[in-house]
Short mmCIF file of C-alpha atoms in Angstrom, two decimals:
data_model
loop_
_atom_site.label_atom_id
_atom_site.label_comp_id
_atom_site.label_asym_id
_atom_site.label_seq_id
_atom_site.Cartn_x
_atom_site.Cartn_y
_atom_site.Cartn_z
CA MET A 218 -51.29 -23.55 -16.35
CA GLN A 219 -53.96 -21.67 -14.40
CA HIS A 220 -51.45 -18.94 -13.64
CA ASP A 221 -50.55 -18.57 -17.34
CA PHE A 222 -54.23 -18.33 -18.25
CA LEU A 223 -54.82 -15.51 -15.77
CA GLU A 224 -51.69 -13.68 -16.88
CA ASN A 225 -52.50 -13.88 -20.60
CA ASN A 226 -56.24 -13.34 -20.43
CA PRO A 227 -57.09 -9.73 -19.53
CA VAL A 228 -60.77 -10.46 -18.87
CA ALA A 229 -59.95 -13.29 -16.47
CA SER A 230 -57.31 -11.12 -14.82
CA LEU A 231 -59.82 -8.30 -14.35
CA LEU A 232 -62.44 -10.62 -12.84
CA THR A 233 -59.80 -12.03 -10.52
CA LYS A 234 -59.07 -8.50 -9.30
CA VAL A 235 -62.77 -7.82 -8.79
CA PHE A 236 -63.63 -10.89 -6.74
CA LYS A 237 -60.33 -11.74 -5.08
CA SER A 238 -60.13 -11.91 -1.30
CA PRO A 239 -57.91 -9.25 0.30
CA LEU A 240 -56.30 -11.99 2.37
CA SER A 241 -54.68 -13.43 -0.76
CA ALA A 242 -52.09 -10.62 -0.87
CA ASN A 243 -48.60 -11.86 -0.17
CA ALA A 244 -47.01 -8.78 1.35
CA SER A 245 -48.23 -7.76 4.77
CA HIS A 246 -48.39 -4.10 3.71
CA ASP A 247 -50.61 -4.91 0.72
CA ALA A 248 -52.79 -7.21 2.82
CA GLU A 249 -53.26 -4.48 5.43
CA TYR A 250 -54.10 -1.95 2.72
CA GLU A 251 -56.64 -4.27 1.08
CA ALA A 252 -58.26 -5.00 4.42
CA TRP A 253 -58.43 -1.28 5.16
CA ARG A 254 -59.96 -0.53 1.76
CA ASP A 255 -62.59 -3.24 2.25
CA ARG A 256 -63.52 -1.79 5.65
CA PHE A 257 -63.75 1.65 4.05
CA MET A 258 -65.93 0.26 1.24
CA ARG A 259 -68.28 -1.54 3.63
CA LYS A 260 -68.81 1.63 5.69
CA ARG A 261 -69.45 3.76 2.62
CA LEU A 262 -71.74 1.16 1.06
CA ASP A 263 -73.78 0.91 4.23
CA VAL A 264 -74.37 4.67 4.29
CA GLY A 265 -74.90 4.81 0.51
CA LEU A 266 -77.48 2.04 0.55
CA TRP A 267 -79.52 3.75 3.25
CA ILE A 268 -79.30 7.10 1.48
CA GLY A 269 -80.32 5.47 -1.81
CA LEU A 270 -83.19 3.65 -0.14
CA MET A 271 -84.47 6.85 1.52
CA ALA A 272 -84.14 8.76 -1.76
CA PHE A 273 -86.26 6.26 -3.70
CA LEU A 274 -88.74 5.99 -0.80
CA SER A 275 -89.21 9.77 -0.94
CA SER A 276 -89.90 9.45 -4.68
CA SER A 277 -92.43 6.70 -4.01
CA LEU A 278 -94.10 8.81 -1.34
CA LEU A 279 -94.36 11.63 -3.88
CA GLN A 280 -96.19 9.31 -6.28
CA VAL A 281 -98.47 8.07 -3.50
CA SER A 282 -99.19 11.73 -2.64
CA ASN A 283 -100.00 12.38 -6.31
CA TRP A 284 -102.29 9.36 -6.41
CA LEU A 285 -104.17 10.67 -3.35
CA PHE A 286 -104.24 14.39 -4.02
CA ARG A 287 -103.19 14.99 -7.66
CA PRO A 288 -104.38 12.05 -9.76
CA GLY A 289 -103.40 13.77 -12.97
CA ALA A 290 -99.71 13.78 -11.96
CA PHE A 291 -99.71 10.16 -10.80
CA GLU A 292 -97.44 7.85 -12.86
CA PRO A 293 -98.00 4.19 -11.94
CA GLU A 294 -95.12 2.95 -14.08
CA TRP A 295 -92.71 5.23 -12.22
CA LEU A 296 -94.04 4.01 -8.85
CA ARG A 297 -93.58 0.39 -9.88
CA SER A 298 -90.03 1.17 -10.99
CA GLN A 299 -89.26 2.89 -7.70
CA VAL A 300 -90.65 0.03 -5.64
CA SER A 301 -88.64 -2.53 -7.61
CA ILE A 302 -85.47 -0.54 -6.97
CA GLU A 303 -86.31 -0.26 -3.26
CA LEU A 304 -86.75 -4.02 -3.00
CA SER A 305 -83.42 -4.50 -4.76
CA LEU A 306 -81.70 -2.12 -2.33
CA LEU A 307 -83.19 -4.01 0.61
CA LEU A 308 -81.71 -7.20 -0.81
CA CYS A 309 -78.38 -5.38 -1.15
CA LEU A 310 -78.58 -4.39 2.53
CA LEU A 311 -79.16 -8.02 3.47
CA LEU A 312 -76.21 -9.03 1.32
CA GLN A 313 -74.11 -6.24 2.89
CA HIS A 314 -74.54 -7.75 6.38
CA SER A 315 -74.25 -11.36 5.32
CA LYS A 316 -71.10 -13.46 5.63
CA LEU A 317 -70.65 -13.39 1.85
CA GLY A 318 -71.05 -9.60 1.71
CA ARG A 319 -68.57 -9.02 4.53
CA ARG A 320 -66.02 -11.21 2.79
CA TYR A 321 -66.62 -9.81 -0.70
CA PRO A 322 -67.83 -6.19 -0.44
CA SER A 323 -67.21 -5.88 -4.18
CA LEU A 324 -70.34 -7.99 -4.76
CA VAL A 325 -72.40 -5.52 -2.72
CA PHE A 326 -70.90 -2.64 -4.69
CA LEU A 327 -71.89 -4.18 -8.03
CA ALA A 328 -75.32 -5.18 -6.73
CA PHE A 329 -75.92 -1.62 -5.52
CA TYR A 330 -74.71 -0.15 -8.83
CA TRP A 331 -76.84 -2.41 -11.00
CA SER A 332 -79.94 -2.22 -8.76
CA VAL A 333 -80.28 1.49 -9.52
CA THR A 334 -79.19 1.42 -13.18
CA ILE A 335 -80.38 -1.94 -14.57
CA VAL A 336 -83.51 -2.83 -12.58
CA PRO A 337 -85.55 0.05 -14.15
CA GLN A 338 -84.53 -1.22 -17.60
CA VAL A 339 -86.49 -4.44 -17.02
CA GLN A 340 -89.71 -2.45 -17.24
CA ASP A 341 -88.56 -0.88 -20.53
CA ILE A 342 -87.88 -4.35 -21.94
CA LEU A 343 -91.41 -5.37 -21.06
CA SER A 344 -92.78 -2.23 -22.73
CA GLY A 345 -90.76 -2.96 -25.89
CA VAL A 346 -88.86 0.34 -26.01
CA ALA A 347 -85.48 0.90 -24.35
CA GLN A 348 -83.90 4.27 -23.75
CA PRO A 349 -80.72 5.09 -21.77
CA ASP A 350 -81.57 6.88 -18.54
CA ILE A 351 -79.24 9.85 -18.78
CA LEU A 352 -80.28 11.36 -15.45
CA VAL A 353 -80.15 8.22 -13.26
CA TRP A 354 -77.05 6.76 -14.90
CA THR A 355 -75.12 10.03 -14.67
CA ILE A 356 -76.04 10.49 -11.00
CA MET A 357 -75.04 6.90 -10.26
CA PHE A 358 -71.75 7.06 -12.19
CA PHE A 359 -70.66 10.30 -10.55
CA GLY A 360 -72.27 9.49 -7.20
CA GLN A 361 -70.39 6.22 -6.80
CA ALA A 362 -67.15 7.83 -7.95
CA THR A 363 -67.41 10.51 -5.26
CA PHE A 364 -69.12 8.59 -2.46
CA THR A 365 -67.44 5.20 -2.82
CA PRO A 366 -64.12 5.94 -4.57
CA VAL A 367 -62.56 2.49 -4.26
CA ARG A 368 -60.86 0.32 -6.88
CA TRP A 369 -61.27 1.99 -10.26
CA TYR A 370 -61.65 -1.37 -11.98
CA LEU A 371 -64.82 -2.03 -9.94
CA HIS A 372 -66.33 1.16 -11.32
CA LEU A 373 -65.27 0.15 -14.83
CA VAL A 374 -66.83 -3.32 -14.48
CA ALA A 375 -70.03 -1.78 -13.06
CA GLN A 376 -70.30 0.71 -15.95
CA LEU A 377 -69.53 -1.91 -18.60
CA GLY A 378 -72.19 -4.11 -17.03
CA VAL A 379 -74.80 -1.37 -17.47
CA PHE A 380 -73.99 -0.82 -21.15
CA LEU A 381 -73.57 -4.52 -21.96
CA TYR A 382 -76.95 -5.22 -20.41
CA PHE A 383 -78.61 -2.29 -22.13
CA PHE A 384 -77.29 -3.05 -25.62
CA GLY A 385 -76.86 -6.80 -25.31
CA VAL A 386 -80.17 -7.83 -23.74
CA ASN A 387 -82.28 -5.33 -25.61
CA THR A 388 -80.68 -6.22 -28.95
CA ALA A 389 -81.00 -9.93 -28.28
CA LEU A 390 -84.69 -9.55 -27.45
CA GLY A 391 -85.33 -7.24 -30.40
CA VAL A 392 -86.34 -4.30 -28.23
CA THR A 393 -86.36 -0.97 -30.04
CA LEU A 394 -83.48 1.21 -28.89
CA SER A 395 -84.04 4.95 -28.80
CA SER A 396 -82.30 8.00 -27.47
CA PRO A 397 -83.72 11.16 -25.92
CA GLY A 398 -85.18 13.48 -28.52
CA TRP A 399 -82.72 16.22 -27.85
CA LEU A 400 -79.61 13.96 -28.18
CA ASP A 401 -78.45 11.95 -31.19
CA PRO A 402 -76.96 8.48 -30.53
CA PRO A 403 -73.36 9.60 -31.26
CA VAL A 404 -73.78 12.47 -28.81
CA VAL A 405 -75.16 10.08 -26.16
CA ILE A 406 -72.20 7.73 -26.67
CA LEU A 407 -69.70 10.60 -26.44
CA TYR A 408 -71.50 11.97 -23.39
CA PHE A 409 -71.36 8.70 -21.45
CA PHE A 410 -67.77 8.09 -22.56
CA TRP A 411 -66.65 11.29 -20.88
CA VAL A 412 -68.85 10.76 -17.84
CA CYS A 413 -67.33 7.31 -17.31
CA PHE A 414 -63.81 8.45 -18.16
CA ILE A 415 -63.90 11.35 -15.71
CA GLY A 416 -65.44 9.17 -12.99
CA ASN A 417 -62.91 6.38 -13.39
CA LEU A 418 -59.96 8.76 -13.64
CA SER A 419 -61.00 10.54 -10.44
CA VAL A 420 -61.35 7.20 -8.63
CA TYR A 421 -57.96 6.05 -9.92
CA LEU A 422 -56.23 9.25 -8.79
CA TYR A 423 -57.98 9.14 -5.41
CA GLU A 424 -57.00 5.50 -4.97
CA GLN A 425 -53.35 6.29 -5.71
CA LEU A 426 -53.50 9.11 -3.17
CA GLN A 427 -55.03 6.80 -0.57
CA LYS A 428 -52.35 4.17 -1.18
CA ALA A 429 -49.63 6.79 -0.77
CA GLU A 430 -51.22 8.11 2.43
CA PHE A 431 -51.71 4.60 3.80
CA LYS A 432 -48.09 3.71 3.06
CA ALA A 433 -46.94 6.95 4.66
CA ARG A 434 -48.99 6.20 7.80
CA TRP A 435 -47.70 2.62 7.78
CA ASP A 436 -44.10 3.81 7.50
CA LEU A 437 -44.69 6.41 10.20
CA GLU A 438 -46.16 3.81 12.57
CA GLU A 439 -43.24 1.50 11.87
CA ALA A 440 -40.83 4.37 12.53
CA TYR A 441 -42.60 5.17 15.80
CA ALA A 442 -42.54 1.49 16.80
CA GLN A 443 -38.85 1.26 15.97
CA LEU A 444 -38.19 4.48 17.89
CA GLU A 445 -40.09 3.11 20.87
CA GLU A 446 -38.05 -0.09 20.78
CA GLU A 447 -34.85 1.90 20.57
CA GLN A 448 -35.99 4.07 23.48
CA LYS A 449 -36.72 0.95 25.53
CA LEU A 450 -33.30 -0.42 24.65
CA SER A 451 -31.64 2.89 25.58
CA GLU A 452 -33.64 2.94 28.81
CA SER A 453 -32.55 -0.61 29.59
CA LEU A 454 -28.92 0.19 28.86
CA LEU A 455 -29.13 3.35 30.97
CA LEU A 456 -30.62 1.43 33.89
CA ASN A 457 -27.77 -1.07 33.60
CA VAL A 458 -25.36 1.80 34.17
CA LEU A 459 -27.29 4.02 36.59
CA PRO A 460 -29.82 3.54 39.39
CA HIS A 461 -33.40 4.16 38.30
CA SER A 462 -33.87 7.36 40.31
CA ILE A 463 -30.54 8.76 39.10
CA ALA A 464 -31.37 7.88 35.47
CA THR A 465 -34.71 9.68 35.79
CA ARG A 466 -33.06 12.79 37.21
CA LEU A 467 -30.36 12.71 34.55
CA LYS A 468 -32.95 12.62 31.75
CA GLN A 469 -34.77 15.58 33.27
CA ASN A 470 -31.59 17.58 33.91
CA PRO A 471 -28.48 16.29 32.10
CA LYS A 472 -26.13 18.41 34.20
CA ASN A 473 -23.75 16.94 36.78
CA LEU A 474 -25.56 15.10 39.55
CA ALA A 475 -24.10 14.77 43.06
CA ASP A 476 -25.62 13.86 46.44
CA SER A 477 -24.16 13.46 49.89
CA TYR A 478 -25.17 10.62 52.20
CA THR A 479 -24.54 10.51 55.94
CA ASN A 480 -24.55 6.77 56.48
CA VAL A 481 -23.94 4.09 53.88
CA SER A 482 -21.96 0.88 53.83
CA VAL A 483 -19.44 0.21 51.07
CA LEU A 484 -18.08 -3.22 50.12
CA PHE A 485 -15.01 -4.06 48.07
CA ALA A 486 -14.28 -7.66 47.09
CA ASP A 487 -11.30 -9.15 45.30
CA ILE A 488 -10.87 -12.70 44.00
CA VAL A 489 -7.56 -13.96 45.38
CA GLY A 490 -5.32 -15.66 42.85
CA PHE A 491 -7.31 -14.63 39.81
CA THR A 492 -4.55 -12.41 38.45
CA GLU A 493 -2.04 -15.29 38.56
CA LEU A 494 -4.57 -17.58 36.89
CA SER A 495 -4.89 -15.18 33.94
CA SER A 496 -1.38 -16.09 32.78
CA HIS A 497 -2.25 -19.82 32.55
CA ILE A 498 -5.61 -19.86 30.74
CA SER A 499 -6.94 -18.34 27.54
CA PRO A 500 -8.57 -14.88 27.60
CA TRP A 501 -11.92 -16.38 26.68
CA GLU A 502 -11.81 -18.83 29.61
CA LEU A 503 -10.71 -16.06 31.94
CA VAL A 504 -13.58 -13.79 30.98
CA GLU A 505 -16.06 -16.68 31.15
CA LEU A 506 -15.00 -17.59 34.71
CA LEU A 507 -15.13 -13.98 35.83
CA ASN A 508 -18.52 -13.48 34.19
CA GLN A 509 -19.97 -16.49 36.02
CA ILE A 510 -18.72 -15.25 39.39
CA PHE A 511 -19.79 -11.64 38.93
CA SER A 512 -23.17 -12.71 37.56
CA GLU A 513 -23.73 -14.52 40.86
CA PHE A 514 -22.69 -11.37 42.73
CA ASP A 515 -25.07 -9.26 40.62
CA ALA A 516 -27.93 -11.59 41.51
CA LEU A 517 -27.04 -11.29 45.20
CA ALA A 518 -26.92 -7.48 44.95
CA GLU A 519 -30.39 -7.49 43.43
CA LEU A 520 -31.63 -9.92 46.09
CA HIS A 521 -30.40 -7.68 48.93
CA GLN A 522 -31.49 -4.49 47.07
CA LEU A 523 -27.98 -3.08 46.93
CA GLU A 524 -26.46 -0.84 44.29
CA LYS A 525 -23.60 -2.28 42.29
CA ILE A 526 -21.14 0.51 41.49
CA LYS A 527 -18.52 -1.08 39.26
CA THR A 528 -16.04 -3.86 38.62
CA ILE A 529 -12.34 -3.21 38.10
CA GLY A 530 -10.58 -6.28 36.79
CA ASP A 531 -11.38 -8.98 39.34
CA ALA A 532 -12.52 -6.47 41.99
CA TYR A 533 -16.19 -5.89 42.76
CA MET A 534 -17.71 -2.82 44.44
CA VAL A 535 -21.21 -2.52 45.87
CA VAL A 536 -22.90 -0.06 48.24
CA SER A 537 -25.89 -0.17 50.56
CA GLY A 538 -27.96 2.86 51.57
CA LEU A 539 -28.08 4.84 48.34
CA PRO A 540 -29.49 6.26 46.16
CA GLU A 541 -32.45 5.49 48.42
CA PRO A 542 -31.40 5.72 52.09
CA ARG A 543 -32.16 2.74 54.34
CA ASP A 544 -31.72 2.12 58.06
CA ASP A 545 -30.46 -1.46 57.65
CA HIS A 546 -27.67 -0.60 55.20
CA ALA A 547 -24.98 -2.29 57.33
CA GLN A 548 -27.04 -5.46 57.85
CA ALA A 549 -27.78 -5.70 54.11
CA ILE A 550 -24.11 -5.33 53.16
CA ALA A 551 -23.09 -7.91 55.80
CA ASP A 552 -25.60 -10.42 54.43
CA MET A 553 -24.27 -9.73 50.94
CA ALA A 554 -20.68 -10.40 52.04
CA LEU A 555 -21.59 -13.71 53.71
CA ASP A 556 -23.59 -14.78 50.65
CA MET A 557 -20.62 -13.91 48.42
CA GLN A 558 -18.43 -16.27 50.44
CA ARG A 559 -21.00 -19.04 50.03
CA ALA A 560 -21.31 -18.30 46.30
CA ILE A 561 -17.55 -18.67 45.83
CA ALA A 562 -17.55 -21.97 47.75
CA THR A 563 -20.39 -23.30 45.57
CA PHE A 564 -18.60 -22.11 42.41
CA ASN A 565 -15.40 -23.94 43.47
CA GLN A 566 -17.36 -27.17 44.01
CA LYS A 567 -18.95 -26.95 40.56
CA THR A 568 -15.83 -25.97 38.61
CA GLY A 569 -13.00 -27.57 40.58
CA GLN A 570 -11.35 -24.18 41.13
CA ASN A 571 -9.85 -23.03 44.41
CA PHE A 572 -10.75 -19.35 44.50
CA ARG A 573 -10.97 -17.37 47.70
CA ILE A 574 -12.48 -13.96 48.09
CA ARG A 575 -11.15 -11.10 50.18
CA ILE A 576 -13.81 -8.63 51.32
CA GLY A 577 -13.59 -5.24 53.00
CA ILE A 578 -16.48 -3.17 54.40
CA ALA A 579 -16.61 0.38 55.74
CA THR A 580 -19.53 2.49 56.96
CA GLY A 581 -19.86 6.25 56.95
CA PRO A 582 -20.59 9.31 54.77
CA VAL A 583 -19.99 9.41 51.02
CA ILE A 584 -20.65 11.62 48.03
CA ALA A 585 -22.28 9.93 45.03
CA GLY A 586 -22.82 11.27 41.56
CA VAL A 587 -22.52 10.92 37.80
CA ILE A 588 -19.35 12.08 36.09
CA GLY A 589 -18.35 12.39 32.46
CA ILE A 590 -20.24 13.08 29.26
CA LYS A 591 -19.24 9.86 27.45
CA LYS A 592 -19.30 6.45 29.05
CA PHE A 593 -20.42 8.13 32.25
CA ILE A 594 -20.70 6.14 35.47
CA TYR A 595 -22.33 6.47 38.87
CA ASP A 596 -19.49 6.56 41.37
CA LEU A 597 -18.69 7.21 45.05
CA TRP A 598 -16.12 9.42 46.71
CA GLY A 599 -15.03 10.04 50.26
CA ASP A 600 -13.03 8.63 53.14
CA THR A 601 -15.52 5.77 53.61
CA VAL A 602 -14.81 4.53 50.08
CA ASN A 603 -11.06 4.64 50.68
CA LEU A 604 -11.44 2.80 53.98
CA ALA A 605 -13.54 0.04 52.37
CA SER A 606 -10.84 -0.38 49.71
CA ARG A 607 -8.14 -0.54 52.40
CA MET A 608 -10.18 -3.08 54.38
CA GLU A 609 -10.14 -5.31 51.32
CA SER A 610 -6.52 -4.78 50.26
CA HIS A 611 -5.20 -5.20 53.85
CA GLY A 612 -7.56 -8.07 54.58
CA ILE A 613 -7.13 -11.82 54.83
CA PRO A 614 -7.99 -14.13 51.88
CA GLY A 615 -11.30 -15.84 52.58
CA ALA A 616 -12.23 -13.34 55.30
CA ILE A 617 -14.48 -10.27 55.65
CA GLN A 618 -12.70 -7.35 57.32
CA VAL A 619 -14.75 -4.40 58.57
CA THR A 620 -14.07 -1.07 60.24
CA ARG A 621 -14.98 -0.17 63.82
CA GLU A 622 -17.92 1.89 62.55
CA THR A 623 -19.38 -1.08 60.70
CA TYR A 624 -18.77 -3.27 63.74
CA GLN A 625 -20.72 -0.82 65.92
CA PHE A 626 -23.73 -1.14 63.60
CA LEU A 627 -23.65 -4.94 63.55
CA LYS A 628 -22.19 -6.20 66.83
CA GLY A 629 -25.51 -7.21 68.35
CA GLU A 630 -26.68 -9.26 65.38
CA TYR A 631 -23.52 -10.76 63.91
CA LEU A 632 -20.49 -12.68 65.20
CA PHE A 633 -17.10 -10.95 65.00
CA GLN A 634 -13.52 -11.68 65.77
CA GLU A 635 -11.36 -8.73 66.69
CA ARG A 636 -8.29 -8.71 64.51
CA GLY A 637 -6.55 -6.03 66.54
CA LYS A 638 -4.40 -3.18 65.35
CA VAL A 639 -3.70 -3.23 61.63
CA LEU A 640 -1.44 -0.77 59.84
CA ILE A 641 -3.59 0.80 57.15
CA LYS A 642 -1.93 2.78 54.38
CA GLY A 643 -2.68 6.45 54.77
CA LYS A 644 -4.48 5.89 58.09
CA GLY A 645 -1.93 4.38 60.40
CA GLU A 646 -2.94 1.73 62.92
CA MET A 647 -6.64 0.91 63.07
CA THR A 648 -8.64 -1.64 65.02
CA THR A 649 -10.50 -3.88 62.58
CA TYR A 650 -12.85 -6.83 62.92
CA LEU A 651 -13.51 -10.00 60.96
CA LEU A 652 -17.15 -10.78 60.26
CA MET A 653 -17.62 -14.50 61.02
CA GLY A 654 -21.34 -14.94 60.50
CA LYS A 655 -24.77 -14.12 61.76
CA ASN A 656 -25.80 -14.48 65.38
CA PRO A 657 -27.45 -17.93 65.72
CA GLY A 658 -30.26 -16.39 67.78
CA ASP A 659 -31.10 -13.94 65.01
CA ILE A 660 -31.05 -16.76 62.44
CA GLU A 661 -33.62 -18.70 64.50
CA ASP A 662 -35.77 -15.56 64.81
CA GLU A 663 -35.72 -15.11 61.03
CA LYS A 664 -36.70 -18.74 60.45
CA SER A 665 -39.60 -18.45 62.89
CA GLN A 666 -40.82 -15.27 61.19
CA ASN A 667 -40.64 -16.89 57.76
#
């Protein structure tokens, strides 16, 4: 019922607009705009009140100067009027900085408006003759429209209040109404009609412009925020594909990137029996199992600060010593391989599977770079990469097979079993080694250091 009353009663609807809290807006955009307009109004009102107060104080000082030095020009009624307005403006300043004024700046606006236009009329009522103050009212109507151009309906309410008071109170009290000698009443009415119309129209147009500008800024900020989120997402996706330093270089120079490294260690791993399993379980189950295993491997690569290169089916490739070179590249890749064996054993215990992993490691020079313009990847090339792949493919299920070069890097810190001569495709016979674990003495040293 209350809603129907407000909808069908234009006066009630207008008063609701005047005194409503900006926080009552439903849409966040409208609420932000209302809050912004209120902040704008409070700032303008604060400056306007001080300017108004100083203007009337200067007029009072002029009358005091006349009283002291030019008694013939002194007008006591004018001084009393000025002082009453100054007191009213001081009260408006107190209201401006009160909790009520901060919440409802519209009240301060109306109080400011009526302090200048209505307060002097009280003296006319007491004198028994009322006359519209063309000079003060015009300055106030235009001044507020240009200095505080907010909410056209506030200006309309303020102007109506002036005329309702002037005609209503004076008529009710039987005060004689008069107009300036040089203007007839119809001319005065027409004059103030156009003054108010022009003022309100300018405020309305300015308010529409401000709303449009605010919405444009709002949309622009939202666009920038969305662009920033998309850039972060793109950055995250890029870092999932490329190492951070390579991604940075690629953004600065999108041409082909390639670097050569003297000593790195490359690991290939293959899950034995996974291909046969794929023919017995659903694709979803297959992918889920593989995702669980490779997610564990990814965590281990991050733990040992290694660079995952790619996965091909159920094969996993990781490298140590690039893109940032490191002296312990062989040790880091060995620790990764041993942890991968433990991760597979733990996975089998949890899932009841019987997977084994075959791992091959080679150490030596490689070339690394980014290839392609679509779905590009960071990849490795060179004899070391081929040897690591052969170490895996010619290895033993459940074992870690390494080349002689890798063995030379690790033999003092890790336990090995010489496998002997192995016929390697494309290489002939090669002496390879099986990494069995870490040297117990080194494990004790690490525990003591930790």
